[in-house]
Short mmCIF file of C-alpha atoms in Angstrom, two decimals:
data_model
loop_
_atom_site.label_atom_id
_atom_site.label_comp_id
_atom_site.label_asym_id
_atom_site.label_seq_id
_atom_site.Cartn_x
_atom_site.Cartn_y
_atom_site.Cartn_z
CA UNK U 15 14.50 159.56 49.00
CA UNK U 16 17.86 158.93 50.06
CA UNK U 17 19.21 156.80 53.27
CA UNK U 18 20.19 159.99 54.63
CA UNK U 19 16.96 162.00 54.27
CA UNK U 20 15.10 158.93 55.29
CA UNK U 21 16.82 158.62 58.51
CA UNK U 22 16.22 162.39 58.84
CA UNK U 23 12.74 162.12 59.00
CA UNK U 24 12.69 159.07 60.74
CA UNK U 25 15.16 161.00 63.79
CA UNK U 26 12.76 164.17 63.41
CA UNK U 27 9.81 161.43 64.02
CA UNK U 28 11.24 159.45 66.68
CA UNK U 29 12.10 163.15 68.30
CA UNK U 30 8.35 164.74 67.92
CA UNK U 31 6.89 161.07 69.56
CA UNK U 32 9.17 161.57 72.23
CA UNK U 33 7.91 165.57 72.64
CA UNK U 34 4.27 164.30 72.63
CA UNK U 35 4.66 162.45 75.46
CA UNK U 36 6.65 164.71 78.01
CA UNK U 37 4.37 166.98 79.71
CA UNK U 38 5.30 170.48 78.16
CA UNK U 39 4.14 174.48 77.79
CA UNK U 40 2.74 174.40 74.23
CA UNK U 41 0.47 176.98 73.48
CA UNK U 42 -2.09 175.15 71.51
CA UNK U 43 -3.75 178.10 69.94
CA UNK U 44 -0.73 179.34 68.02
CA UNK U 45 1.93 177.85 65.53
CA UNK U 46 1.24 174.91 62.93
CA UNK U 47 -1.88 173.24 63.88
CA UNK U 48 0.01 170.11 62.30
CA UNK U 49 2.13 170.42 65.49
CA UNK U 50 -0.74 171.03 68.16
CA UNK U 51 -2.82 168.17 66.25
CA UNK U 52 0.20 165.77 66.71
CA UNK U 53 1.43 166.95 70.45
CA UNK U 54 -2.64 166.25 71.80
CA UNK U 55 -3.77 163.29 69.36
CA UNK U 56 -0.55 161.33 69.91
CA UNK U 57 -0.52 160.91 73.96
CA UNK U 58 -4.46 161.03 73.55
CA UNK U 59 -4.61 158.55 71.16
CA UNK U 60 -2.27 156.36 72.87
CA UNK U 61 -4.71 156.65 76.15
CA UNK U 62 -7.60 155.33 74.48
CA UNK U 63 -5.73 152.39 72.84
CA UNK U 64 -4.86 151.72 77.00
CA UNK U 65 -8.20 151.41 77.87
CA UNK U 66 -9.44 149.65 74.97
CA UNK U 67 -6.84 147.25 76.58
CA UNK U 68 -8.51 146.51 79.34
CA UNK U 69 -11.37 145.49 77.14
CA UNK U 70 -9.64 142.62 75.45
CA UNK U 71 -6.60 141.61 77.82
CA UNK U 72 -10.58 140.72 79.90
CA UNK U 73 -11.97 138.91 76.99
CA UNK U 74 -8.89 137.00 76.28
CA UNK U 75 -8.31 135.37 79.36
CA UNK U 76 -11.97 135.03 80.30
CA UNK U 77 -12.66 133.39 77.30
CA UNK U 78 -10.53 130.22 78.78
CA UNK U 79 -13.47 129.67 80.74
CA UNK U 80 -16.16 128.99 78.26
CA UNK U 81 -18.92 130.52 76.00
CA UNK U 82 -21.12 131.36 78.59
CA UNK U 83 -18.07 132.82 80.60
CA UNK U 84 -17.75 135.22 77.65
CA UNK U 85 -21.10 135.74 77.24
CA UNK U 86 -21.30 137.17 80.79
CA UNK U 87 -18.77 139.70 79.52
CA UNK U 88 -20.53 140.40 76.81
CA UNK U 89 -24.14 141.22 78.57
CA UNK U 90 -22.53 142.67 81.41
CA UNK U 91 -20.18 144.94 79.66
CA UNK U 92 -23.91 146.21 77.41
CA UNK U 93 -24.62 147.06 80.62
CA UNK U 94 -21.33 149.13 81.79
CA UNK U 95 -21.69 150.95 78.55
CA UNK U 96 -24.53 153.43 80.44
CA UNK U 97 -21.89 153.76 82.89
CA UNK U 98 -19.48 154.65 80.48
CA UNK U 99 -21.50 156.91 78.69
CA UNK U 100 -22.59 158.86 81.83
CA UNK U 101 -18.83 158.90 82.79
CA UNK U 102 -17.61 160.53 79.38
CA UNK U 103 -20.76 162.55 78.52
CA UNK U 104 -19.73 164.49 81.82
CA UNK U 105 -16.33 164.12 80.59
CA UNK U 106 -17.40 166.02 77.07
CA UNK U 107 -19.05 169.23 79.32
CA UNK U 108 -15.64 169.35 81.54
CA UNK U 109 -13.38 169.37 78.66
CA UNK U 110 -15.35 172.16 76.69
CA UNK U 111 -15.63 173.88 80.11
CA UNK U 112 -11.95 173.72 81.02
CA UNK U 113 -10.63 174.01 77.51
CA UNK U 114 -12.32 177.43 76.86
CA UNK U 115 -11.10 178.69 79.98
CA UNK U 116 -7.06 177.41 79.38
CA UNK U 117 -7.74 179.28 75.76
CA UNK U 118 -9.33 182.27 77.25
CA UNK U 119 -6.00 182.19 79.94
CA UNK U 120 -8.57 181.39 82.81
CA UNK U 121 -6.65 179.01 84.43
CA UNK U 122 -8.34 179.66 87.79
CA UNK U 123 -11.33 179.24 86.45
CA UNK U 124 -10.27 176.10 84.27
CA UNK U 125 -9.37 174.62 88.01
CA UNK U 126 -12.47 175.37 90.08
CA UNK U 127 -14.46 173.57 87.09
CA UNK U 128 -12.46 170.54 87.65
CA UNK U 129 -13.58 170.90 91.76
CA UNK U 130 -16.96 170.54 90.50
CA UNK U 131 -16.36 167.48 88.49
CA UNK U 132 -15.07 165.90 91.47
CA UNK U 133 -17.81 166.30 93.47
CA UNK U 134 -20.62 165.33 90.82
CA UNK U 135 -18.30 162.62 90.18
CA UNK U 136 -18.56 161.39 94.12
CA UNK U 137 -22.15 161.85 94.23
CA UNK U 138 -22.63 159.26 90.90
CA UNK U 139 -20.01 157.08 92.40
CA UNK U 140 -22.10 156.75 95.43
CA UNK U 141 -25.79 156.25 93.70
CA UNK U 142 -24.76 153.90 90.56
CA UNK U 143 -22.30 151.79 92.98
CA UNK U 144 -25.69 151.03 95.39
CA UNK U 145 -28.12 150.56 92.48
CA UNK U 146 -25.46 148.12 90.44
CA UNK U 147 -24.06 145.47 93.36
CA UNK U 148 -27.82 145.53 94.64
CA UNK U 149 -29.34 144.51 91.64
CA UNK U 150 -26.89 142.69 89.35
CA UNK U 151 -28.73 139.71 88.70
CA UNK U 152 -32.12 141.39 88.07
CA UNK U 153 -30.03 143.48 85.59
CA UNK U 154 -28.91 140.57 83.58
CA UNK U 155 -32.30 138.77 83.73
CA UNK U 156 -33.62 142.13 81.92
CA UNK U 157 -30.39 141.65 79.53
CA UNK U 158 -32.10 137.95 78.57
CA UNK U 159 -29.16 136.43 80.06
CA UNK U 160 -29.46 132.45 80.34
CA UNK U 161 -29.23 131.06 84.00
CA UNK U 162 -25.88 129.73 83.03
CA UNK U 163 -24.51 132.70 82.35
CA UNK U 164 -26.20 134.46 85.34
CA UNK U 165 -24.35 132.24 87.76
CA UNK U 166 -21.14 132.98 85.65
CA UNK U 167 -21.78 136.75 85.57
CA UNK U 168 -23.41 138.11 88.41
CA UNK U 169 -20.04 138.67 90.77
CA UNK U 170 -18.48 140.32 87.33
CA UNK U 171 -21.21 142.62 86.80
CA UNK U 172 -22.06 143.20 90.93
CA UNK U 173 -17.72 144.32 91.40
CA UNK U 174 -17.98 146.48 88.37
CA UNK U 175 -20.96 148.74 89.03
CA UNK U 176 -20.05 148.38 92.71
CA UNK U 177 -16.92 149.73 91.65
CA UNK U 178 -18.23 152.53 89.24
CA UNK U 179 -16.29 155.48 91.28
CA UNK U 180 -12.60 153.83 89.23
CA UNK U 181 -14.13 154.38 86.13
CA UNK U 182 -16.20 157.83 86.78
CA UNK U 183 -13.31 159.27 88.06
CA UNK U 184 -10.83 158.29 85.30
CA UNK U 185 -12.61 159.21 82.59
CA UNK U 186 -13.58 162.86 84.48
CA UNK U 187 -9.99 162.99 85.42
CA UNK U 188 -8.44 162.37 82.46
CA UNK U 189 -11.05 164.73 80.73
CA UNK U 190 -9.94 167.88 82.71
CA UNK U 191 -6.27 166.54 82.15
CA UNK U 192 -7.15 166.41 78.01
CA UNK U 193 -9.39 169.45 77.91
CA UNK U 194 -6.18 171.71 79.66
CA UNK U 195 -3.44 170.06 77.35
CA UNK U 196 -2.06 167.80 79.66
CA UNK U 197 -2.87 164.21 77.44
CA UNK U 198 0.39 162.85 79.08
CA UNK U 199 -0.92 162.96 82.62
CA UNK U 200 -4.12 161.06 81.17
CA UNK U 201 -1.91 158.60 79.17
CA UNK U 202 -0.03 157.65 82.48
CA UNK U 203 -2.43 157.22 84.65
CA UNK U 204 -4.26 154.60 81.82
CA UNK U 205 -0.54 153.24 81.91
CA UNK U 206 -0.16 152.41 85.51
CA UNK U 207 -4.18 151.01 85.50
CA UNK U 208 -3.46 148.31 82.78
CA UNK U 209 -0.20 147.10 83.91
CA UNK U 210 -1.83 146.06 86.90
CA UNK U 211 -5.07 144.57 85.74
CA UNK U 212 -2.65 142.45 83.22
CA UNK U 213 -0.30 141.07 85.74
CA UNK U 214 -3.68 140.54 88.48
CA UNK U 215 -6.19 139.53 85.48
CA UNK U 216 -4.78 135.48 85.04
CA UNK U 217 -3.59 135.50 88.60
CA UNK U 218 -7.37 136.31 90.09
CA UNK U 219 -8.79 134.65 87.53
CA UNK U 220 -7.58 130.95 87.59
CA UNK U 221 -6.19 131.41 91.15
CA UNK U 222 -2.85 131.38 90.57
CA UNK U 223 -0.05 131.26 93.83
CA UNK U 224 -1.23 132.45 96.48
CA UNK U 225 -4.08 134.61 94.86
CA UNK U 226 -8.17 132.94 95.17
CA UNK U 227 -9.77 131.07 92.43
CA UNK U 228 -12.74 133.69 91.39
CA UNK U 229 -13.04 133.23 87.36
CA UNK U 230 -15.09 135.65 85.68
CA UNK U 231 -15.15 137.89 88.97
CA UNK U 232 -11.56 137.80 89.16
CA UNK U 233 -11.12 139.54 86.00
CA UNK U 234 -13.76 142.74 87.45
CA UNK U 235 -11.59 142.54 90.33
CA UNK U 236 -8.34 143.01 88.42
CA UNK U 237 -10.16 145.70 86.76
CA UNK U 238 -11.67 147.73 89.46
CA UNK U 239 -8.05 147.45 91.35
CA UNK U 240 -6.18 148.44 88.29
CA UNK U 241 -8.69 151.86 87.41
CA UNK U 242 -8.95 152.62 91.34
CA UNK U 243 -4.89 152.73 91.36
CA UNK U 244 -4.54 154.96 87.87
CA UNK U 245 -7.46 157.25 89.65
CA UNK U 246 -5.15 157.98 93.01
CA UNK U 247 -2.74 158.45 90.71
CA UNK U 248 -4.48 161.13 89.01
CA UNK U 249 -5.40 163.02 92.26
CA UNK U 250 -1.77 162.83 93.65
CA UNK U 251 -0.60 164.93 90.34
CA UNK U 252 -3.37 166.88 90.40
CA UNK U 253 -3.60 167.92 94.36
CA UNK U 254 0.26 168.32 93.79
CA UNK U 255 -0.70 171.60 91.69
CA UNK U 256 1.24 170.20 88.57
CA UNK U 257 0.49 171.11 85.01
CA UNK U 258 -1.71 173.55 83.24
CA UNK U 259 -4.45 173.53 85.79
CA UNK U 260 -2.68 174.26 88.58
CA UNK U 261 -5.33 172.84 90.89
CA UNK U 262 -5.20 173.62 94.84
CA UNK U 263 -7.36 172.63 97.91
CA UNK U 264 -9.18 175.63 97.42
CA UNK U 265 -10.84 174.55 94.08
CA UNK U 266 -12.93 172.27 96.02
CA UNK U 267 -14.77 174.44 97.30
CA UNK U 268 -18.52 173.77 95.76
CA UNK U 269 -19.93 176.11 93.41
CA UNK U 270 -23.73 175.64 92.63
CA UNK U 271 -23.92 177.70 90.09
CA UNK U 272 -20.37 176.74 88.58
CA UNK U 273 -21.55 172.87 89.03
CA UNK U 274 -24.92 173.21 87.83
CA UNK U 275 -23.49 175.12 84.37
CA UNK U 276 -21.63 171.92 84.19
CA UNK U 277 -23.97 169.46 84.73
CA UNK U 278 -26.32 171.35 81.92
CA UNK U 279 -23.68 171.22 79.43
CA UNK U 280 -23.02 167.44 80.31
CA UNK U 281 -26.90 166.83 79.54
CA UNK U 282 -26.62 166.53 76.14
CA UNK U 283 -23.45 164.95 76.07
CA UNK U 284 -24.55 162.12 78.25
CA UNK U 285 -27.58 162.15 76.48
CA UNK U 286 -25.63 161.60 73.05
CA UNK U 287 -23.75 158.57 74.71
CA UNK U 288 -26.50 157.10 76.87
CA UNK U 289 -28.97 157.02 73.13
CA UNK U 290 -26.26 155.27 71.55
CA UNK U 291 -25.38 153.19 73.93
CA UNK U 292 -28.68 151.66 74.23
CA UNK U 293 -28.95 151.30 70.99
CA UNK U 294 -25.90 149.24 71.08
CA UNK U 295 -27.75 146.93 74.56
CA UNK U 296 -30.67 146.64 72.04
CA UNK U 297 -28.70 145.30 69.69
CA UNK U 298 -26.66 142.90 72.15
CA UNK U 299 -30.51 142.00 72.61
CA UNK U 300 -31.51 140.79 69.76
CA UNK U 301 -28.49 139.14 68.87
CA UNK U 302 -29.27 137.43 72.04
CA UNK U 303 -32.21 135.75 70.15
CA UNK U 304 -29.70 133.77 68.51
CA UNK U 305 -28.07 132.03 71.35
CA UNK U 306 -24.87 132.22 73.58
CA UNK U 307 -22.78 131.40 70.43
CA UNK U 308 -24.06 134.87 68.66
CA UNK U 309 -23.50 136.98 71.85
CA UNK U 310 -20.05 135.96 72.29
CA UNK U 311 -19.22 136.20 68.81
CA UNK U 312 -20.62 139.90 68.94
CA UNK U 313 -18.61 140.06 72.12
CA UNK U 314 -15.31 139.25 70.77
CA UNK U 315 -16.27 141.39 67.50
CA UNK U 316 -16.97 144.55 69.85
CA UNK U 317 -13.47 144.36 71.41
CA UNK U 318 -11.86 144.03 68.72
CA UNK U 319 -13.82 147.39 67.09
CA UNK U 320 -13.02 148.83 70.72
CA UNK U 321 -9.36 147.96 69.91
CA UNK U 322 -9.79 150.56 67.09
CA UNK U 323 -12.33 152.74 67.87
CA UNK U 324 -10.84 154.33 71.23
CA UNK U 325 -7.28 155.17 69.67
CA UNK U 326 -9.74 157.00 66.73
CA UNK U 327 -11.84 158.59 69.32
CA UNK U 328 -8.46 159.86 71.05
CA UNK U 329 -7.63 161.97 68.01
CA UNK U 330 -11.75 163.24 67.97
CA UNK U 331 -10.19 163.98 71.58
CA UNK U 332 -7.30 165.99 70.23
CA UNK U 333 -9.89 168.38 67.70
CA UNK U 334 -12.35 168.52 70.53
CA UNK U 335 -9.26 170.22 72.93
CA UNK U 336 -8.01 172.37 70.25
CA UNK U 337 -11.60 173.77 69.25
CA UNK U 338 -12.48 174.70 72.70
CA UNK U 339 -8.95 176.35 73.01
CA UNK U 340 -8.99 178.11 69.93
CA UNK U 341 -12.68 179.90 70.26
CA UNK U 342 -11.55 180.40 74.09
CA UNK U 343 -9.18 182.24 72.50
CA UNK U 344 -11.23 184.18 69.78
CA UNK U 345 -9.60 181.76 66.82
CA UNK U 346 -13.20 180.07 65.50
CA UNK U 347 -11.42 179.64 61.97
CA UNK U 348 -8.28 177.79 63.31
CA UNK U 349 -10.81 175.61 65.87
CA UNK U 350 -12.82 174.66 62.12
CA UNK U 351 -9.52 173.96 60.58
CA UNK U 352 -8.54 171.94 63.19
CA UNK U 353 -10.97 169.85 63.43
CA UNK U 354 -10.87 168.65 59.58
CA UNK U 355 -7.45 168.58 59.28
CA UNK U 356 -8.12 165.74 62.61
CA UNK U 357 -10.55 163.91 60.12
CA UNK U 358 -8.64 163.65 57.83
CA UNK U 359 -6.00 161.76 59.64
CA UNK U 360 -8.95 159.50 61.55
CA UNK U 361 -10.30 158.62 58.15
CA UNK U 362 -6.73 157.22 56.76
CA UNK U 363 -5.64 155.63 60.25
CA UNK U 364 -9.36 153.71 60.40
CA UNK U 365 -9.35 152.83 56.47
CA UNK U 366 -5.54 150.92 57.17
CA UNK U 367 -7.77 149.67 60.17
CA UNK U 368 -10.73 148.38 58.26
CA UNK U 369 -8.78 146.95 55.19
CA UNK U 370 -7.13 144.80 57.70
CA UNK U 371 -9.78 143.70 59.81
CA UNK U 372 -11.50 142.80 56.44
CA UNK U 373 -8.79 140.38 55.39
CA UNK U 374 -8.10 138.59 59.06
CA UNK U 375 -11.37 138.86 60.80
CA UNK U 376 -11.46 134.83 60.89
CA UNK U 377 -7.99 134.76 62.20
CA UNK U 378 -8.61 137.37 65.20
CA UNK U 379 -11.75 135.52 66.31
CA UNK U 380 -10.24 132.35 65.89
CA UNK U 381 -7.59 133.99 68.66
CA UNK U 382 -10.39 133.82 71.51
CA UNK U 383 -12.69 131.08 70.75
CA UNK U 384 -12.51 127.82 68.62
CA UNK U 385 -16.48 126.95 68.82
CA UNK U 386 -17.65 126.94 65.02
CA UNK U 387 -20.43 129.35 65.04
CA UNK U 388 -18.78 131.83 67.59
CA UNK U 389 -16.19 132.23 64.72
CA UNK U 390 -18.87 132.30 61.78
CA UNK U 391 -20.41 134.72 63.35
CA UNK U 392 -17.29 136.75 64.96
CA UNK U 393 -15.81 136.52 61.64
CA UNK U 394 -19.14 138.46 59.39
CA UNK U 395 -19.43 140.30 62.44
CA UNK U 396 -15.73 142.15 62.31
CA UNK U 397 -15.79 142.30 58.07
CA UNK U 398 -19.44 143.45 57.91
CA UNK U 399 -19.02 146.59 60.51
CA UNK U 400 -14.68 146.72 58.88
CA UNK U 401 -16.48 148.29 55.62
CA UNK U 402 -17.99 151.02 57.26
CA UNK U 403 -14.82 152.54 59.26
CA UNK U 404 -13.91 155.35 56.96
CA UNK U 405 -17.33 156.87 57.39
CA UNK U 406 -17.20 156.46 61.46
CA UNK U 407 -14.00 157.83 61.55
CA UNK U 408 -14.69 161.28 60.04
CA UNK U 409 -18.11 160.88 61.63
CA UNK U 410 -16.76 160.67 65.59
CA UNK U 411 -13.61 163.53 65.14
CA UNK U 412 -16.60 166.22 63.77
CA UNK U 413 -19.28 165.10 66.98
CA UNK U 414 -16.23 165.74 68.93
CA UNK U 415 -15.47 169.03 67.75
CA UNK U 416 -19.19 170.03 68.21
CA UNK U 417 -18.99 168.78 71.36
CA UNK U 418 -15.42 170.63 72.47
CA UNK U 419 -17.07 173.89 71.12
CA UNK U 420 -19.64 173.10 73.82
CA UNK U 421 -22.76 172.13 71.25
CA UNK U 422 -23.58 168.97 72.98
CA UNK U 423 -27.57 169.27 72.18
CA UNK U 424 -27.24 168.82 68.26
CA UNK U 425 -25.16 165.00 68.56
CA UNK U 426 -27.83 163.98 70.66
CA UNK U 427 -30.41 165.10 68.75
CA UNK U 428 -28.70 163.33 65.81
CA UNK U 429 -28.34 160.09 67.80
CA UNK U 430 -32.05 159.80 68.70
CA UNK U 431 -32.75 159.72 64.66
CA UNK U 432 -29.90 157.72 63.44
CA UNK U 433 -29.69 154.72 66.55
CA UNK U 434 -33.39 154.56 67.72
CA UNK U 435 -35.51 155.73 64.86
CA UNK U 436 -32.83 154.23 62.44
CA UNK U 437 -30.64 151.60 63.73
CA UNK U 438 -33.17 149.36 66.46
CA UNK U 439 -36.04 149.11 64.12
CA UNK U 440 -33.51 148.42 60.85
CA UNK U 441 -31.53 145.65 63.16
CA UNK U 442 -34.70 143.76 64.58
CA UNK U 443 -36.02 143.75 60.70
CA UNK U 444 -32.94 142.40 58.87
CA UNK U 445 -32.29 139.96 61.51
CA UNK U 446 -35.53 138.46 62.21
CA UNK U 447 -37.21 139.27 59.10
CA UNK U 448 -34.98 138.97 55.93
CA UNK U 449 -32.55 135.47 56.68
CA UNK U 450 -29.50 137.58 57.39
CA UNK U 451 -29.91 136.55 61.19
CA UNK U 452 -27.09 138.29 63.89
CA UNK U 453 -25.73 140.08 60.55
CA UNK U 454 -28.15 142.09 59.69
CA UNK U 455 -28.28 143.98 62.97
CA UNK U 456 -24.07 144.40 62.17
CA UNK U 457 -25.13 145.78 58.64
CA UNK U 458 -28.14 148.34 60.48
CA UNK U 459 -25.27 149.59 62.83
CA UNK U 460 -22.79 150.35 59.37
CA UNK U 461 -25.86 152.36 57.83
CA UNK U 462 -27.23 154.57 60.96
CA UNK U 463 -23.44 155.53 61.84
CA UNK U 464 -22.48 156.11 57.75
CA UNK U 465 -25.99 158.21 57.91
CA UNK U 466 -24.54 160.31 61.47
CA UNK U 467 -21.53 161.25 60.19
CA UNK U 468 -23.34 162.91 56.86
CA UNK U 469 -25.77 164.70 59.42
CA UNK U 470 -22.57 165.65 61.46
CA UNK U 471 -20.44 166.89 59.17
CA UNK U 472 -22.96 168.97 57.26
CA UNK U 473 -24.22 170.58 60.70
CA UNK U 474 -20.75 171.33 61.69
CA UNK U 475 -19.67 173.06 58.33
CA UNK U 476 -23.03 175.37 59.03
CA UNK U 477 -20.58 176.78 61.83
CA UNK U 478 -23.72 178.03 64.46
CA UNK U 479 -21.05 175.95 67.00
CA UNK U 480 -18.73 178.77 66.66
CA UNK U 481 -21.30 181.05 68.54
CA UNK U 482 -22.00 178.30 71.66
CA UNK U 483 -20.65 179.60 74.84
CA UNK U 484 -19.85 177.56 77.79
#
């Protein structure tokens, strides 16, 4: 190719990144799906790599403090993960809710769903913000958590669930934001969050200038600040009436019937994330049997797959907006296509991913902790679960689709047998049983998500999602 061509396509790149992350008018369900695949999955993709931020700028200053310092992370963050999953399974019903309505050219409709959200999303706020400061320690005594690492983690875990309202709302926000088009809105608000938790993060932390000395806290309070300010943000655009929702006052108003059609459709999705993610806790656990050293390592490892696995999931994002659009507007065929041609990009993205994870896995662990078994064990940790990332990215774009089309049931269904009847039993064996120790739970979590994304993608070529309504 010649210099000028090259630079050709490099100004026509540069041009269409630029595009992607301007708020815009696109109409999704027409033109290339090339196009609508890059305008969602690059601002969406983007968003996810922001929050997966938050994950490690935590675990890299944190781990200053110590193994059990990060081991307090660790446990407590297996704990936020039934947050999180009740946060985005709510966050898969409102997208397939408000996306079919934006395709169907409901945009009324697409708003007072988004009214509901808000509410449910108060009401959550409220109940898991009680339950989590009240009973924080009890929580990590369940989690096997030595007394060490109590003391450490208790004021990290009681400001986080305490705090759960900055992370329920942005991940409903941002869902009605992704499931109407508008990724950039999302991808701002995740902006605005992490610049502040970075620059509050070391200064909380280690009590720098004027700021209080509150180690491992101080990095939940930099958090919780950081998410609660990208949240207001999120409500000033929306209440403004900007974008493709065009959301007033009047959408508030509650609708049972409207909320509870929601809330049904969020069932399974929850469900899907709330099996898996205990699967995951039950993992943490019995890597716990293996000391502070193993959870740690396992903690770094996770952050470092988080690092990866939320800019993949973004582009899962992008299918599941485009299928709900697309049979909102009576396209099933261009919602399938969509959705593979999304795979197919996943799968080469997480391969690059894996291949390199796979050749510096010792090197990134040895970026966050110098203690010689938290890097043997970070290091087969990151290679072990780097070989299966080809399979979990085609695997996570097609549960997304299902779920955009509104066919949240089958994933969970599909969850319960790969994670609990698969994964928990196949961990606890090969790491107690067979000498492997912590890595054979990391090679029982490659097999039961390689064995999901066969299920998946077989179910989701059957095409009964193309008939769900929402």
């Amino acid at each position: 190719m010649s210099d000028t061509a090259s630079q050709s396509v490099l100004a026509r790149s540069v041009a269409f990144f630029r595009e992607s992350l301007r708020d815009n008018e696109e109409d999704f369900t027409s033109g290339p799906i090339g196009r609508a695949l890059g305008l969602l999955a690059i601002p969406m993709m983007l968003e996810m790599a922001m929050e997966s931020v938050f994950a490690v700028v935590d675990i890299a200053f944190v781990s200053r403090l110590g193994t059990d310092a990060v081991a307090a992370v660790g446990i407590t963050e297996a704990l936020i993960t039934v947050l999180y999953g009740t946060a985005i399974g709510l966050g898969v019903g409102l997208t397939a809710m408000v996306s079919r309505r934006i395709g169907e050219g409901n945009v009324t409709g697409a708003a007072e769903v988004t009214g509901q959200a808000i509410w449910v999303g108060a009401l959550l706020s409220i109940l898991i913000g009680f339950a989590g400061a009240t009973f924080a320690r009890d929580l990590l005594v369940i989690m096997g958590a030595s007394e060490g690492v109590i003391e450490q983690g208790v004021g990290f875990t009681t400001v986080l669930l305490g705090g759960s309202f900055s992370i329920i709302y942005l991940f409903l926000l941002n869902a009605a934001f992704r499931g109407a088009g508008d990724a950039t809105v999302a991808l701002r608000s995740l902006w605005l969050a992490n610049g502040i938790n970075i620059v509050l993060d070391p200064c909380l932390i280690f009590g720098l200038g004027p700021f209080p000395e509150m180690g491992v806290t101080g990095a939940a309070v930099a958090t919780t600040i950081g998410r609660g300010a990208g949240v207001f943000y999120q409500l000033w655009y929306l209440l403004n009436g900007r974008g493709r929702l065009a959301f007033q006052v009047q959408h508030l108003r509650f609708r049972t019937r409207l909320a509870l059609r929601m809330i049904r459709l969020s069932v399974g999705a929850i469900g899907q994330f709330l099996i898996a993610t205990a699967s995951w806790i039950a993992v943490m656990r019995i890597v716990a049997l293996y000391g502070s050293a193993a959870v740690a390592a396992y903690t770094i490892a996770l952050r470092m797959m988080e690092f990866v696995f939320l800019p993949a999931w973004g582009l899962g994002n992008a299918a599941a907006t485009l299928v709900g659009q697309n049979l909102g507007a009576g396209q099933p065929e261009r919602a399938e296509q969509s959705a593979w041609r999304a795979a197919k990009y996943n799968a080469i993205f997480m391969t690059v991913a894996g291949i390199l994870l796979l050749v510096f896995a010792a090197t990134i662990t040895g970026l966050f902790s110098d203690d010689a078994d938290v890097l043997r064990w970070g290091t087969s940790c990151l290679q072990i679960l780097a070989v299966g990332f080809p399979m979990y990215a085609v695997g996570m774009v097609v549960v997304q689709a299902l779920n955009g089309a509104g066919d949240t049931t089958s994933p969970a269904t599909m969850n319960v047998i790969c994670f609990w009847l698969l994964q928990i039993p196949l961990a606890f064996w090969l790491a107690t049983k067979t000498g492997l120790g912590p890595n054979g739970a990391f090679v029982a979590i490659v097999v039961s998500e390689s064995l999901l994304t066969i299920i998946a993608a077989l179910w989701f070529r059957a095409g009964s999602w193309k008939r769900q309504s929402v």
